[in-house]
C-alpha atoms as one frame of an Amber mdcrd trajectory, in Angstrom:
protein
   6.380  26.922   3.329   5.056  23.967   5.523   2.112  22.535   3.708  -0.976
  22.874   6.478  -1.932  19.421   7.786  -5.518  17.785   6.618  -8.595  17.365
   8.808 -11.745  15.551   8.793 -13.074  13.965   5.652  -9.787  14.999   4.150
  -7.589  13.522   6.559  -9.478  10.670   7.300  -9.138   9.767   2.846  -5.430
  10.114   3.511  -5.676   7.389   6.448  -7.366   5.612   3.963  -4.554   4.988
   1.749  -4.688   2.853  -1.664  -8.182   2.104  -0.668  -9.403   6.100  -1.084
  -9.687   4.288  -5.399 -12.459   2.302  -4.327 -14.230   5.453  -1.883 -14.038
   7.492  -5.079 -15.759   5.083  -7.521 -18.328   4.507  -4.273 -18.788   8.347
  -4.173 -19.420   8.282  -8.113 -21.760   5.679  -8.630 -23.614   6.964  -5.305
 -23.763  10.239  -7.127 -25.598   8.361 -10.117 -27.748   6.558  -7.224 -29.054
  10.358  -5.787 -29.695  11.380  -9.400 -32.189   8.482  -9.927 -34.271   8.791
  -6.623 -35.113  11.551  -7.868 -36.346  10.805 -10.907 -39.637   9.727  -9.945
 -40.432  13.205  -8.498 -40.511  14.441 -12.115 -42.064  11.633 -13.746 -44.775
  12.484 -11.287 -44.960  16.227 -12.312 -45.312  15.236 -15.693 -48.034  13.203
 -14.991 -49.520  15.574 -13.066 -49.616  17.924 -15.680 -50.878  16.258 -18.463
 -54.091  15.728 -15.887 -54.176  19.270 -15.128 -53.845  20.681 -18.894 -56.687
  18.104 -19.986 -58.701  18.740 -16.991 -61.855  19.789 -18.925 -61.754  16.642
 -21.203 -59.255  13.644 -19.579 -60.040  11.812 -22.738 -57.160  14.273 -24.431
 -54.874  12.693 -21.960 -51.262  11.383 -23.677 -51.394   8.068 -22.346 -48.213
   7.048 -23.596 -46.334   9.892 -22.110 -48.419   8.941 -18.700 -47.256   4.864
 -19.286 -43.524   6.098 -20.603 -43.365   8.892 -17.571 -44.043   5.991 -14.683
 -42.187   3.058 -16.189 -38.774   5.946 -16.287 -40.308   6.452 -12.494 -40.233
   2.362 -12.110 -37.259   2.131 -13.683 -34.872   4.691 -12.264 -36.083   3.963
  -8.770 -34.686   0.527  -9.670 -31.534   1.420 -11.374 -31.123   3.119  -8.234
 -31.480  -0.206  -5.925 -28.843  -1.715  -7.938 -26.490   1.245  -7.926 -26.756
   1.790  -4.011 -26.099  -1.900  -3.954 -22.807  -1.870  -5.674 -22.364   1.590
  -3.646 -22.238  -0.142  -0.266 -20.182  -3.334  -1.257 -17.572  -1.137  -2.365
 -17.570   1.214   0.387 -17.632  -1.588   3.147 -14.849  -3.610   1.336 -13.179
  -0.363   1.185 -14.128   0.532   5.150 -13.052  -3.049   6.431  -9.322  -2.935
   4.448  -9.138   0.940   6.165 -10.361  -0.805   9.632  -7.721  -3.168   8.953
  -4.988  -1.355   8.221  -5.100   1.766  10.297  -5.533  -0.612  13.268  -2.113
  -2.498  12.343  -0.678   0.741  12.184  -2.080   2.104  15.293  -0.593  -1.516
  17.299   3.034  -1.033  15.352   3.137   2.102  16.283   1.933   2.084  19.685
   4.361  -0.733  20.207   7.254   1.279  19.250   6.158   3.797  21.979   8.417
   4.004  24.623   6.967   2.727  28.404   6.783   6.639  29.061   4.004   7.377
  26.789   1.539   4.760  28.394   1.998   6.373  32.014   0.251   9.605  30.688
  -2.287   7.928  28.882  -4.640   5.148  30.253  -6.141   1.948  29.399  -9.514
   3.214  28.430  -8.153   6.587  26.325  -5.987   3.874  24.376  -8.772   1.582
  23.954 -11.529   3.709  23.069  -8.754   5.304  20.434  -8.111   1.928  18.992
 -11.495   0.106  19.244 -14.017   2.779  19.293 -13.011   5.745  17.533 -11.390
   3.200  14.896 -15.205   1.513  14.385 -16.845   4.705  14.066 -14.249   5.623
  11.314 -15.270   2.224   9.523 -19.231   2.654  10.122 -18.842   6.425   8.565
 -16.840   4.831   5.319 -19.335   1.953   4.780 -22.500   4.078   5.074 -21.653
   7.931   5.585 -20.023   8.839   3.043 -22.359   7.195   0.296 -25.096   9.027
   2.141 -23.237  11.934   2.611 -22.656  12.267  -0.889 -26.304  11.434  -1.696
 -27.703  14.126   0.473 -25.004  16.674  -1.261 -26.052  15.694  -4.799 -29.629
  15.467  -3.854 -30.399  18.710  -1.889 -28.029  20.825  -4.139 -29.256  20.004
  -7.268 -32.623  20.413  -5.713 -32.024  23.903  -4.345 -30.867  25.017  -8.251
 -34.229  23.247  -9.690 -36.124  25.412  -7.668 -34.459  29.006  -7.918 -34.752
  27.753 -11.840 -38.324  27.109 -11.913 -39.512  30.297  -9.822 -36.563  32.262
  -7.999 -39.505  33.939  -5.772 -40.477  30.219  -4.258 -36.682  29.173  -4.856
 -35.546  32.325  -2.572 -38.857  30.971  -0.004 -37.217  27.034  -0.176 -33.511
  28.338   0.630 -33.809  30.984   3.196 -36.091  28.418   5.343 -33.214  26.057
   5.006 -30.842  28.673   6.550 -33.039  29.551   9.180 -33.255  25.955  10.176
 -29.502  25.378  10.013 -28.301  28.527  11.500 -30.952  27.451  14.911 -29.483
  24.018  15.268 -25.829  25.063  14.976 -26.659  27.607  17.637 -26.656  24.281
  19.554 -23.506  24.122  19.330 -21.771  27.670  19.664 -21.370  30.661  17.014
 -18.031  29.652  16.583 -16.083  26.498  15.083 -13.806  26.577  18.225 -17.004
  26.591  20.365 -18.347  23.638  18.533 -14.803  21.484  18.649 -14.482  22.358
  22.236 -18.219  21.082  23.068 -17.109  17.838  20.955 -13.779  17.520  23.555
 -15.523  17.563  26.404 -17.536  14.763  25.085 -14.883  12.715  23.983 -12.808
  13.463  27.222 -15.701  12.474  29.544 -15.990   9.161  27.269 -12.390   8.127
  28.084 -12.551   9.371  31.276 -15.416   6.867  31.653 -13.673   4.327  29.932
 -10.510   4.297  31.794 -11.932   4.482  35.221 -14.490   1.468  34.340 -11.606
  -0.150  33.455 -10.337  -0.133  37.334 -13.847  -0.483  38.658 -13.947  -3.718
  36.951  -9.969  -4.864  38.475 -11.480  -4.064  41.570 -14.525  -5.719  41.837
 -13.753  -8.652  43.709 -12.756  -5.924  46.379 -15.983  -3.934  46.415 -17.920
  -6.961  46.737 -15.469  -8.264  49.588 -15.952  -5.372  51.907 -19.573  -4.931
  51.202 -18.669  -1.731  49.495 -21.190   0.005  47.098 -20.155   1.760  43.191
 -19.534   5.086  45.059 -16.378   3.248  47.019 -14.717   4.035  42.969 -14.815
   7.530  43.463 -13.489   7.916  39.956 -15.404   6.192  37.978 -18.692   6.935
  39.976 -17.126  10.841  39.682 -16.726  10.166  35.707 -20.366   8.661  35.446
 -21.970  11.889  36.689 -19.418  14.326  34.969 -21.052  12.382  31.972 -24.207
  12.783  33.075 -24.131  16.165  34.141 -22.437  17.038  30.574 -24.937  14.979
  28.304 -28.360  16.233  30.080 -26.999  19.988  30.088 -26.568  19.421  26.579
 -29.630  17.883  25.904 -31.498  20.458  27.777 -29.554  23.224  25.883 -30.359
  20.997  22.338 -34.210  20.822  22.864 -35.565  24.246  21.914 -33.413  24.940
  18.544 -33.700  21.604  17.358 -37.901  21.517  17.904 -38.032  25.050  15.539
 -35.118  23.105  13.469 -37.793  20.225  12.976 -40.413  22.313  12.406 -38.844
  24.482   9.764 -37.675  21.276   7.609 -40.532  18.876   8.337 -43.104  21.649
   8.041 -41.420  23.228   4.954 -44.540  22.951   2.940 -46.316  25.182   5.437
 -43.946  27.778   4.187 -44.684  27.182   0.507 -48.554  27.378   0.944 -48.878
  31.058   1.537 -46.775  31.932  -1.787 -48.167  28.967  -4.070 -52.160  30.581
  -2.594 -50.784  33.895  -3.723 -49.726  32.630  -7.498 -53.124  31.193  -7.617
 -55.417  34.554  -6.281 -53.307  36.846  -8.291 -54.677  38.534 -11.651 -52.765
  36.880 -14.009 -53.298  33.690 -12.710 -52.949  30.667 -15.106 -52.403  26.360
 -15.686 -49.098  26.839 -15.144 -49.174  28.920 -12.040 -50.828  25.701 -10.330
 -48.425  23.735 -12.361 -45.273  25.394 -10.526 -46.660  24.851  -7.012 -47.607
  21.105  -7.551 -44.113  21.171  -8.303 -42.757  22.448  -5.562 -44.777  20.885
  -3.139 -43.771  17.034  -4.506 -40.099  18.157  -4.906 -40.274  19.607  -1.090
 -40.825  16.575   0.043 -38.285  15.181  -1.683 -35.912  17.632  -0.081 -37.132
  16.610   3.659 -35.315  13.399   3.658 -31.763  13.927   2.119 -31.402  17.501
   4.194 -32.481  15.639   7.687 -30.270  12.928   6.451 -27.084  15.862   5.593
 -27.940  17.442   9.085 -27.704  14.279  11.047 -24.198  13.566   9.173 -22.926
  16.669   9.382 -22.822  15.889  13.744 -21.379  12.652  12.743 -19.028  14.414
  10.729 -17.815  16.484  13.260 -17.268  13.802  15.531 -15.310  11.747  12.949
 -13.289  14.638  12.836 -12.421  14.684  16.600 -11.937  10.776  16.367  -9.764
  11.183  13.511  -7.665  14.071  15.493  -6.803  11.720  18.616  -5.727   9.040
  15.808  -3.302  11.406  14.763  -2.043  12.416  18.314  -1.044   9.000  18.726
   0.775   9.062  15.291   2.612  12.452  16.236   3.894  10.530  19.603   8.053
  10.155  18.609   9.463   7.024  19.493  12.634   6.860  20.834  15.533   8.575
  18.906  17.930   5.321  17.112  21.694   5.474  16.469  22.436   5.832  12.729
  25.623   3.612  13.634  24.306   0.897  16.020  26.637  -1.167  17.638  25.776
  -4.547  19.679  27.488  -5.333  22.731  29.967  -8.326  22.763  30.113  -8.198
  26.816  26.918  -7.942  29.073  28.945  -5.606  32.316  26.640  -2.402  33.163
  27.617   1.094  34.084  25.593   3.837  35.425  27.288   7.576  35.024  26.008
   9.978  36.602  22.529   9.986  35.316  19.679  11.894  36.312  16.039  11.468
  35.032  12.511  13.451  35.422   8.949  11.940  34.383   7.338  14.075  32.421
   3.599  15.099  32.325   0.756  14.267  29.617   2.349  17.010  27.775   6.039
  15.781  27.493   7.322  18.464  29.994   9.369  16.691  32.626   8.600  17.731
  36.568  10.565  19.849  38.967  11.409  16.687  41.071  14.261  14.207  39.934
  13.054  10.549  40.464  16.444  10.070  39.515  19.766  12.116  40.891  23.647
  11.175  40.219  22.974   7.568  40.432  26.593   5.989  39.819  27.627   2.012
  39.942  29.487  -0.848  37.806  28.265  -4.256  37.521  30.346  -6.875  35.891
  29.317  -9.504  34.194  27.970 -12.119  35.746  27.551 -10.199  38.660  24.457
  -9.630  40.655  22.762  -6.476  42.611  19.708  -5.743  44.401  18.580  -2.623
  45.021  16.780  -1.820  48.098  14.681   1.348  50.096  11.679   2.587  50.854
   8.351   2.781  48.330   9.308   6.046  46.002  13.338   5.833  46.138  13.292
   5.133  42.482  14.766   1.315  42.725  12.034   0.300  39.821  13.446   3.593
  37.632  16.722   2.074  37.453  15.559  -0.973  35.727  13.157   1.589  33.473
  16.501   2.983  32.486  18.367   0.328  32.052  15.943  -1.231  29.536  15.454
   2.040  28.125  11.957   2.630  28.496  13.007   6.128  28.834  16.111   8.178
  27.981  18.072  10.037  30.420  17.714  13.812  31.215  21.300  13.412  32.032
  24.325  10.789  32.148  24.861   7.500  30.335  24.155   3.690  30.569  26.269
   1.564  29.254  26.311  -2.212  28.545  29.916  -3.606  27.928  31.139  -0.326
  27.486  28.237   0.799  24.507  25.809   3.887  25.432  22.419   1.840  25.208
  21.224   5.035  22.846  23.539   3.179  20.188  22.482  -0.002  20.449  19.480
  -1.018  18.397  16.254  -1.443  20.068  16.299  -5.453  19.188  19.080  -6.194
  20.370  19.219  -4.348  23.593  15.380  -6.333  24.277  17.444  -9.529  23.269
  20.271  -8.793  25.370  17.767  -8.382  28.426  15.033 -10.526  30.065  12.224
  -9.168  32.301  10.161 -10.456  35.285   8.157  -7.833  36.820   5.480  -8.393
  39.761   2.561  -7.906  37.453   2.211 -10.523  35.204   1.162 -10.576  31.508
  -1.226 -13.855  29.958  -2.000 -13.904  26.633  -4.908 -15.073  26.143  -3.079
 -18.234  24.185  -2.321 -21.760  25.255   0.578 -22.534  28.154   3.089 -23.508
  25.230   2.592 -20.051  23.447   2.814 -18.091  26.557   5.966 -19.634  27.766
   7.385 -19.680  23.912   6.290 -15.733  23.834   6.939 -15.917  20.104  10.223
 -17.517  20.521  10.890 -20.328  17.994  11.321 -23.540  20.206  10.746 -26.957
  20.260   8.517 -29.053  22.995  11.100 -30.303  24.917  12.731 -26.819  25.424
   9.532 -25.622  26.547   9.320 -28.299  28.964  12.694 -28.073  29.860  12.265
 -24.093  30.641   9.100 -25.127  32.504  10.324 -28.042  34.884  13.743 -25.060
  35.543  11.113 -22.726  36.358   9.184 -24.860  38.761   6.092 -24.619  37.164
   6.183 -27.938  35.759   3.056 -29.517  38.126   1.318 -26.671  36.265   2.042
 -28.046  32.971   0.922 -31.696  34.189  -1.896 -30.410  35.434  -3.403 -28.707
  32.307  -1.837 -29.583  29.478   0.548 -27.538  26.922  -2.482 -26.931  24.847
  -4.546 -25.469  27.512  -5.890 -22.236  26.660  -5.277 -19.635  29.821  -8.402
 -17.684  30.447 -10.819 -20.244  28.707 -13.389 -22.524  30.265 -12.870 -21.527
  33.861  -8.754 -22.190  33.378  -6.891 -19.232  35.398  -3.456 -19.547  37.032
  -2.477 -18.412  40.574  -0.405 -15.455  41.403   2.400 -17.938  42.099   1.821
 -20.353  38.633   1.639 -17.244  36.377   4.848 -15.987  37.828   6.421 -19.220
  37.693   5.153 -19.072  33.587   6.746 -16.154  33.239  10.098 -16.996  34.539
   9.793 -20.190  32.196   9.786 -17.749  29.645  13.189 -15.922  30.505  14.688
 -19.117  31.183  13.577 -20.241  27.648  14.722 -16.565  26.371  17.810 -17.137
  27.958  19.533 -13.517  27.432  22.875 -12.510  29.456  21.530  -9.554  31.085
  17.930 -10.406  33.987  15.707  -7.666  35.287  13.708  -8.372  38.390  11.341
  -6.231  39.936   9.847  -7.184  43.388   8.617 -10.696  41.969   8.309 -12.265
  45.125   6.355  -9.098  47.198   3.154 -10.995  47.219   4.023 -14.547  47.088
   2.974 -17.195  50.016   5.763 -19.213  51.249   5.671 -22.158  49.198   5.365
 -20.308  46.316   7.830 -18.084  47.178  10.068 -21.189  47.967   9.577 -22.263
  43.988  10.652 -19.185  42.931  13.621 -18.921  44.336  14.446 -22.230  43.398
  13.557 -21.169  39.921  15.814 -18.123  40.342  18.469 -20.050  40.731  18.764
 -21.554  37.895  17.785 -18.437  35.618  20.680 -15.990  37.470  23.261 -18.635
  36.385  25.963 -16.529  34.318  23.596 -13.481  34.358  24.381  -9.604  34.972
  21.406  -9.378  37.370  19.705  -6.241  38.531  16.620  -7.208  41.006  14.599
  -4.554  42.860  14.118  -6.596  46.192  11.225  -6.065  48.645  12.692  -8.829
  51.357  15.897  -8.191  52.077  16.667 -12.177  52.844  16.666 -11.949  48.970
  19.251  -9.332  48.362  21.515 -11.330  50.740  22.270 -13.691  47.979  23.493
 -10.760  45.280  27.022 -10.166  45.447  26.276  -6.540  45.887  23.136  -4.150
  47.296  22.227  -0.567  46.787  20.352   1.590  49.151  17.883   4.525  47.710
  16.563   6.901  49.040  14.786  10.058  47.176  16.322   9.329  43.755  20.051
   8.710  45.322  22.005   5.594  45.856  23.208   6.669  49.695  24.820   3.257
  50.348  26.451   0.464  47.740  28.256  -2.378  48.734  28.018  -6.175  50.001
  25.380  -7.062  53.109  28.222  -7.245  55.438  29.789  -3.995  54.290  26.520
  -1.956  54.095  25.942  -3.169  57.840  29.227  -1.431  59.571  29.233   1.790
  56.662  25.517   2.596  56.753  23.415   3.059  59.804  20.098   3.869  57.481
  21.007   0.129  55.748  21.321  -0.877  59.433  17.926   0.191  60.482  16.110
  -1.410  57.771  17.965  -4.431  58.236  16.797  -4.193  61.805  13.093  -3.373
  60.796  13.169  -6.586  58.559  14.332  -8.945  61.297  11.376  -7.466  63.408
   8.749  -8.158  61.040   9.710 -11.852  60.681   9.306 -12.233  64.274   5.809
 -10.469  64.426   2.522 -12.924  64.866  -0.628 -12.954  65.795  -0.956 -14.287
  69.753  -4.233 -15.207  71.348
């Protein structure tokens, strides 16, 4: 029998791992803590009635139980200072280790992700996941659950006190209580479902918010350009009043429940009056009758605080809860199966076999359409292809593949003769080297980003640079220079110069390019290809090309179109077999001639 998987508070002390010793002792001593605040209620009762007994002569008044009953009020409200004290520095210690760790596991993880996985899911759902929803998790730990437990301690022992003392007034004290939590939940729905689907929405229109703000931001510079105003983003203008709509609705729909919810708690006394006037009126009235409702009404308000306090966590609770739930859909994600026998590749030639490959939707199901069908080649080593066709044949899937970003629906890819599903994720990453169009800064100095973690020396970074072309860029600012600080940000053209210093410093036998000179100027275009040079030297190369001048120096091209390879072969060849090769080679010549005439 499966054991049923934890939620909320429960799941989120499992996340907390061999720090849920120090929440426990927290939880403890904050126990103590709640049991002391309240204290002084009763040292004040006592006082209160030794006045009232010795009302018709206050000289008969036990001053030493009056000076013992407030220095125990003094004291425990003290004790309790010092106990809350020690409460929080071992629940924030505690929070900031969780913080820490579940954060480290959230990056490994995510890291081990295949590409797949971040196609379905944006910038802003992963950041709010690992930023937001991860603070919240750490602000509930350091001062939550303390309270939490406080409130708990507090209100229950409270609630017994007073069906003890009187269970008439006890019965009066609880069933308000009800009343006023049974109207606020109403907020919500009458159902748990209702209330975790109201707390979806929320969190969905957050990240909607997020990710879309996100590309609002990219885009600026464009909006600005063309004079264009926020409503030019329809998305995120779209998820700003989704968010809008969603949070005033609810706000609107809060209002009446939680003004009688306020009233019930905060007025509480009002409630108490009527009964405590009856004890009083009745026959058999007596010192103690006005005894018992003095007590009540200084223990009510006593009560006020810790149950607003509960209420308010409760909410938080629940949205822990949800927080804590999208942590764990990103720990359910799979990465990609490994061989249990791995083998590494002595020889760096590449065969496709028939493969065929579907993206899938958010929910892992893969669509109707193929981007990929019966796509077929050999590459030996040292050999070099560029695939060509229109936007949408699928050229950029190949390399997806290839790297294994993805796994096959169908087929195999092989690298000297291994199935890349046996070779171990390291060393089919070592085996490989990237440049893509967009390009990736850390925010680190020129030497780190060209090193990319790589253990080197000065002079090979130098070297890699000055084979890369990008060494003006190093004279310029400096090794140490810190990319993205003080103003210092690299051109198109230098930053994907930077990065092909970094394969060249990599130096692996197998290079995947994708389009990295689409949206280069001509001198920087000119560099590259100079750099290219010297990086293809002895390398299987795959590039997706976007000018066909540059697949004329591979020794072979493919053409794609809608998932297929229709044509394979060298320029020459593809020019007398394939009349849709022939066109494009056509429509190429004619945009070089194209200008602008007066």
């Amino acid at each position: 029998m499966n054991e049923k998987p934890k939620k909320g508070i429960l799941r989120l002390l499992e996340l907390s791992g061999e720090k849920k010793t120090l929440l426990i002792f927290s939880s403890l001593l904050s126990s103590l803590a709640a049991i002391c605040q309240f204290v002084p209620y009763f040292a004040g009762y006592y006082i209160v009635q030794e006045f009232i007994l010795n009302a018709y002569n206050l000289g008969n008044v036990d001053k030493e139980i009056v000076f013992w009953c407030a220095f125990i009020a003094i004291a425990s409200v003290l004790v309790a200072m010092v106990l809350n004290g020690i409460t929080f520095t071992l629940s924030h210690f505690g929070a900031y280790r969780i913080l820490y760790n579940l954060r480290l596991r959230l990056a490994r993880h995510l890291a081990s992700l295949p590409l797949g996985y971040f196609t379905h899911h944006t910038k802003g759902q992963i950041h709010k996941t690992l930023q937001e929803n991860v603070e919240k998790i750490e602000n509930f730990v350091a001062h939550k659950i303390p309270e939490f437990i406080q409130s708990v301690i507090g209100a229950s022992a409270l609630f017994v006190i007073f069906l003890m003392s009187d269970w008439k007034l006890g019965l009066v004290c609880v069933a308000t209580y009800i009343i006023a939590i049974c109207v606020q939940f109403s907020t919500y729905g009458k159902t748990k479902e209702e209330m975790k689907h109201c707390l979806e929405q929320y969190f969905d229109k957050l990240e909607s918010i997020n990710a879309s703000s996100i590309e609002f931001v990219k885009g600026i510079s464009v909006v600005k350009m063309f004079g264009k105003s926020i409503s030019s983003f329809q998305d995120f203008a779209k998820s700003v009043e989704q968010y809008h709509h969603f949070t005033l609705g609810f706000t609107y729909k809060c209002m009446r429940p939680f003004g009688i919810f306020s009233t019930l708690v905060n007025g509480f006394i009002l409630f108490t009056l009527p009964f405590c006037a009856y004890f009083i009126t009745r026959d058999t009235f007596n010192l103690y009758d006005i005894l018992l409702c003095v007590f009540f009404i200084l223990l009510s308000n006593g009560l006020i605080a810790p149950f607003l306090r509960l209420f308010n966590l409760s909410g938080e609770l629940m949205q822990i809860s949800e927080g804590v739930e999208r942590i764990d859909k990103i720990f359910s994600q799979k990465p990609l199966p490994q061989s249990q026998n791995p083998k590494k590749p002595t020889r760096f030639d590449i065969a496709f076999e028939s493969v065929d490959f579907a993206y899938t939707d958010s929910s892992g199901k893969p669509y109707s359409k193929n981007a990929l069908k019966g796509i077929s080649f050999t590459l030996k080593e040292g050999e070099s292809l560029a695939i060509v066709g229109k936007s949408g044949a699928g050229k950029s899937s190949v390399l997806h593949l290839l790297a294994r970003f993805y796994d096959t629906n169908n087929g195999h890819i092989r690298i000297g003769g291994i199935d890349i599903k046996d070779i171990t994720e390291s060393d089919l990453m070592q085996s490989m080297s990237f440049v893509f169009q967009e390009n990736f800064m850390f925010l680190d100095s020129l030497r780190e980003n060209i090193k990319a973690g790589k253990e080197a020396s000065d002079e090979e970074v130098l070297n890699a640079a000055s084979l890369a072309q990008c060494k003006e860029v190093i004279d310029k600012y400096g090794l140490e220079c810190v990319i993205g600080k003080e103003g210092m940000n690299l051109s198109g053209g230098e930053a994907q110069r930077i990065n092909l210093a970094r394969a060249i410093l990599k130096n692996a036998p197998i290079l995947l390019l994708d389009e990295v000179n689409s949206a280069l100027d001509s001198t920087n275009e000119a560099k590259l290809n100079e750099a290219l040079s010297h990086l293809a030297k002895g390398k299987t190369l795959i590039m997706v090309a976007h000018k066909l001048n540059s697949a004329l120096k591979c020794d072979k091209i493919a053409l794609m179109q809608d998932g297929q390879i229709i044509a394979f072969g060298t320029h020459k060849e593809l020019l007398q077999t394939s009349t849709e090769y022939e066109e494009l080679w056509n429509l190429y010549n004619d945009t070089q001639k194209w200008s602008i005439n007066n």
